Short mmCIF file of C-alpha atoms in Angstrom, two decimals:
data_model
loop_
_atom_site.label_atom_id
_atom_site.label_comp_id
_atom_site.label_asym_id
_atom_site.label_seq_id
_atom_site.Cartn_x
_atom_site.Cartn_y
_atom_site.Cartn_z
CA UNK K 1 -13.65 26.28 29.39
CA UNK K 2 -12.33 24.92 26.06
CA UNK K 3 -12.97 21.46 25.29
CA UNK K 4 -15.20 19.15 23.24
CA UNK K 5 -18.64 18.35 24.04
CA UNK K 6 -20.62 15.57 23.16
CA UNK K 7 -24.26 14.95 23.68
CA UNK K 8 -26.01 13.27 25.32
CA UNK K 9 -24.06 11.04 27.15
CA UNK K 10 -26.82 8.22 27.25
CA UNK K 11 -28.87 7.36 24.04
CA UNK K 12 -31.56 4.92 23.88
CA UNK K 13 -33.50 4.45 20.36
CA UNK K 14 -35.62 1.96 18.74
CA UNK K 15 -34.84 0.10 15.82
CA UNK K 16 -35.35 1.56 12.88
CA UNK K 17 -35.13 5.36 13.94
CA UNK K 18 -32.23 7.57 12.97
CA UNK K 19 -30.82 9.67 15.88
CA UNK K 20 -28.14 12.68 15.55
CA UNK K 21 -25.11 12.35 17.71
CA UNK K 22 -23.98 16.09 18.61
CA UNK K 23 -20.47 17.12 18.90
CA UNK K 24 -18.59 20.58 19.50
CA UNK K 25 -15.60 22.25 19.88
CA UNK K 26 -14.48 25.21 20.98
CA UNK K 27 -10.82 24.68 20.26
CA UNK K 28 -10.65 26.46 17.42
CA UNK K 29 -9.65 23.03 15.59
CA UNK K 30 -9.94 22.61 11.88
CA UNK K 31 -10.35 19.17 11.92
CA UNK K 32 -12.62 16.95 13.52
CA UNK K 33 -13.50 13.27 13.70
CA UNK K 34 -15.71 10.44 14.78
CA UNK K 35 -14.87 6.49 16.11
CA UNK K 36 -16.94 3.74 16.97
CA UNK K 37 -15.86 1.85 19.78
CA UNK K 38 -17.46 -1.79 20.73
CA UNK K 39 -16.52 -3.37 23.62
CA UNK K 40 -13.04 -4.76 23.89
CA UNK K 41 -12.25 -3.69 20.64
CA UNK K 42 -10.39 -0.49 19.36
CA UNK K 43 -11.62 2.73 17.58
CA UNK K 44 -12.84 2.62 14.18
CA UNK K 45 -12.90 6.21 11.96
CA UNK K 46 -16.34 6.83 10.63
CA UNK K 47 -15.95 10.19 9.50
CA UNK K 48 -13.24 12.67 9.50
CA UNK K 49 -13.57 16.53 8.24
CA UNK K 50 -10.29 18.86 7.85
CA UNK K 51 -12.42 21.75 6.90
CA UNK K 52 -15.51 23.20 7.04
CA UNK K 53 -17.79 22.02 4.84
CA UNK K 54 -15.76 19.09 3.60
CA UNK K 55 -15.72 15.34 4.97
CA UNK K 56 -14.20 12.24 3.85
CA UNK K 57 -15.50 8.40 4.68
CA UNK K 58 -13.39 6.72 7.41
CA UNK K 59 -13.05 3.00 7.27
CA UNK K 60 -16.79 2.22 8.33
CA UNK K 61 -19.04 4.93 6.96
CA UNK K 62 -22.11 2.88 5.44
CA UNK K 63 -25.01 3.64 7.50
CA UNK K 64 -23.66 7.02 9.15
CA UNK K 65 -23.97 10.74 7.85
CA UNK K 66 -22.24 13.80 8.78
CA UNK K 67 -22.16 17.59 8.07
CA UNK K 68 -19.78 20.41 8.84
CA UNK K 69 -21.39 23.52 8.44
CA UNK K 70 -19.68 25.58 11.45
CA UNK K 71 -16.08 24.96 12.08
CA UNK K 72 -17.29 24.02 16.03
CA UNK K 73 -19.66 21.67 15.01
CA UNK K 74 -19.61 18.08 13.48
CA UNK K 75 -23.00 16.43 14.12
CA UNK K 76 -23.11 12.54 13.07
CA UNK K 77 -26.34 10.65 12.24
CA UNK K 78 -26.80 7.41 12.76
CA UNK K 79 -29.18 6.02 10.28
CA UNK K 80 -31.75 2.79 9.82
CA UNK K 81 -29.53 1.45 7.34
CA UNK K 82 -26.32 0.71 10.05
CA UNK K 83 -26.94 -2.90 11.07
CA UNK K 84 -25.39 -2.62 14.33
CA UNK K 85 -25.66 0.67 15.82
CA UNK K 86 -25.21 0.05 19.49
CA UNK K 87 -21.73 1.31 20.43
CA UNK K 88 -19.78 4.23 22.20
CA UNK K 89 -19.44 6.78 19.97
CA UNK K 90 -16.40 9.19 20.33
CA UNK K 91 -15.85 12.33 18.54
CA UNK K 92 -12.29 13.97 18.56
CA UNK K 93 -10.91 17.41 17.12
CA UNK K 94 -6.81 18.66 16.01
CA UNK K 95 -5.39 21.26 15.24
CA UNK K 96 -4.75 19.91 11.43
CA UNK K 97 -2.96 17.37 9.91
CA UNK K 98 -0.70 15.03 11.88
CA UNK K 99 -1.26 16.38 15.18
CA UNK K 100 -2.67 15.02 18.06
CA UNK K 101 -6.37 14.70 18.85
CA UNK K 102 -8.63 15.39 21.52
CA UNK K 103 -11.67 13.68 22.28
CA UNK K 104 -14.93 14.59 23.78
CA UNK K 105 -16.78 12.12 26.86
CA UNK K 106 -18.39 9.98 24.09
CA UNK K 107 -22.20 8.99 23.77
CA UNK K 108 -23.08 5.46 24.22
CA UNK K 109 -26.26 4.72 22.07
CA UNK K 110 -28.10 1.49 22.58
CA UNK K 111 -30.72 0.51 20.17
CA UNK K 112 -33.30 -1.99 21.02
CA UNK R 1 -2.26 -6.96 8.06
CA UNK R 2 -3.93 -4.39 10.33
CA UNK R 3 -2.32 -0.53 9.75
CA UNK R 4 -1.43 -0.77 13.51
CA UNK R 5 -1.16 -3.67 15.60
CA UNK R 6 -0.38 -4.25 19.54
CA UNK R 7 -0.46 -7.13 22.01
CA UNK R 8 -4.30 -6.72 23.60
CA UNK R 9 -2.80 -8.10 26.73
CA UNK R 10 -3.40 -7.90 29.46
CA UNK R 11 -0.59 -7.41 30.98
CA UNK R 12 -0.56 -8.22 34.81
CA UNK R 13 2.46 -6.91 36.31
CA UNK R 14 2.86 -5.74 40.36
CA UNK R 15 3.33 -2.43 41.79
CA UNK R 16 6.99 -1.07 41.21
CA UNK R 17 7.73 -3.02 38.14
CA UNK R 18 8.43 -2.21 34.90
CA UNK R 19 6.57 -2.49 31.80
CA UNK R 20 6.90 -2.23 28.15
CA UNK R 21 4.85 -2.47 25.09
CA UNK R 22 5.43 -2.62 21.66
CA UNK R 23 3.29 -1.16 18.53
CA UNK R 24 4.16 -1.99 15.01
CA UNK R 25 2.71 -0.22 12.00
CA UNK R 26 2.60 -1.03 8.37
CA UNK R 27 2.66 2.12 6.41
CA UNK R 28 6.33 3.23 6.07
CA UNK R 29 4.77 6.98 5.18
CA UNK R 30 3.61 7.03 8.66
CA UNK R 31 4.31 10.88 9.82
CA UNK R 32 3.34 11.04 13.58
CA UNK R 33 3.36 8.63 16.61
CA UNK R 34 0.94 8.75 19.78
CA UNK R 35 0.23 6.99 22.83
CA UNK R 36 -3.04 7.51 24.37
CA UNK R 37 -4.65 5.77 27.94
CA UNK R 38 -8.03 5.17 27.67
CA UNK R 39 -9.47 4.26 31.29
CA UNK R 40 -12.56 1.64 31.23
CA UNK R 41 -15.98 3.48 29.77
CA UNK R 42 -13.91 6.84 29.19
CA UNK R 43 -12.65 8.67 26.49
CA UNK R 44 -9.16 8.10 25.23
CA UNK R 45 -6.50 10.90 26.86
CA UNK R 46 -3.48 11.63 24.98
CA UNK R 47 -0.49 10.32 26.93
CA UNK R 48 2.48 11.48 24.75
CA UNK R 49 3.89 12.27 21.55
CA UNK R 50 6.67 10.49 19.80
CA UNK R 51 9.44 11.46 18.62
CA UNK R 52 12.30 10.44 16.63
CA UNK R 53 14.89 11.16 19.34
CA UNK R 54 12.78 9.36 21.67
CA UNK R 55 11.15 11.25 24.64
CA UNK R 56 10.60 10.80 28.35
CA UNK R 57 7.66 11.89 30.42
CA UNK R 58 8.75 11.44 34.27
CA UNK R 59 8.06 7.32 34.40
CA UNK R 60 6.90 7.12 30.87
CA UNK R 61 9.41 6.57 27.96
CA UNK R 62 8.34 6.40 24.43
CA UNK R 63 10.58 5.68 21.35
CA UNK R 64 10.38 5.46 17.44
CA UNK R 65 12.00 2.76 15.54
CA UNK R 66 11.28 4.05 12.12
CA UNK R 67 13.43 1.24 10.18
CA UNK R 68 11.46 -1.28 11.91
CA UNK R 69 8.16 0.90 12.11
CA UNK R 70 7.78 0.08 15.82
CA UNK R 71 6.96 2.74 18.48
CA UNK R 72 7.07 1.38 22.17
CA UNK R 73 6.11 2.90 25.39
CA UNK R 74 7.88 1.70 28.65
CA UNK R 75 6.52 2.20 32.34
CA UNK R 76 8.86 2.50 34.94
CA UNK R 77 7.95 1.87 39.10
CA UNK R 78 4.26 1.12 37.68
CA UNK R 79 1.75 2.58 39.97
CA UNK R 80 -2.08 1.17 40.32
CA UNK R 81 -3.56 4.04 38.55
CA UNK R 82 -1.23 2.94 35.78
CA UNK R 83 -3.94 0.37 35.23
CA UNK R 84 -5.83 1.28 31.65
CA UNK R 85 -5.70 0.33 28.24
CA UNK R 86 -2.64 2.41 26.50
CA UNK R 87 -3.56 3.05 22.57
CA UNK R 88 -1.11 2.90 20.09
CA UNK R 89 -1.49 5.94 17.30
CA UNK R 90 0.12 6.98 13.79
CA UNK R 91 -0.61 9.05 11.36
CA UNK R 92 0.04 9.39 7.51
CA UNK R 93 1.31 11.22 4.94
CA UNK R 94 -1.07 12.21 2.18
CA UNK R 95 -3.83 10.36 3.95
CA UNK R 96 -5.04 13.60 5.05
CA UNK R 97 -3.37 13.02 8.48
CA UNK R 98 -6.38 11.00 9.50
CA UNK R 99 -5.41 9.05 13.03
CA UNK R 100 -5.31 5.49 12.86
CA UNK R 101 -5.36 3.40 16.21
CA UNK R 102 -4.16 0.05 17.47
CA UNK R 103 -6.68 -1.76 19.28
CA UNK R 104 -4.90 -1.31 22.68
CA UNK R 105 -2.67 -3.00 25.18
CA UNK R 106 -4.73 -3.49 28.63
CA UNK R 107 -2.57 -3.01 31.75
CA UNK R 108 -3.26 -4.19 34.74
CA UNK R 109 -1.18 -3.43 38.11
CA UNK R 110 -1.78 -4.92 41.18
CA UNK R 111 -0.77 -4.46 44.59
#
């Protein structure tokens, strides 16, 4: 089936550890995005990428890093520099600029 | 001022009611507009795109007013299953088309 796959669905980490969230899509989409959602809040953009080997910071990039080595993959690393990493992380992809995006099922990260 | 603003609600309506949500955006260069639906603890899913001429999909009607910089979503004959958070999304020309989300409007349809 075509779609976006995020893994794992739930992730627990100790404070101070880096953690990488996976996002893979087989929709042949050029653009990919990472958003963060906190309880009762909207989605905030962390990073986005319009083409392979290129990405831009979103509104809350501090404490996060990404790579886009392959069109279908856009992993997000939550580093120890991120002050409040516990959140719901959503990956999305779209065919191109100004087109609708489709989301993966999300990863709930809890840092203790 | 937020780039995309929505009344968070919640909107509590009885089954069968008609309910309307508005969303305002600040950037006049906004290019594309969408409504997404998000169920509790789930990912957002595209409900409909919003076109300049307005568009309808069954019980759902979306309108765009570029002059006043707002979009609307009308839901007729509300069902219990319509209970969710509705997210307004815009893209901005010249901003590499990144998607900007409103904080969402929560709808609760009661029996």
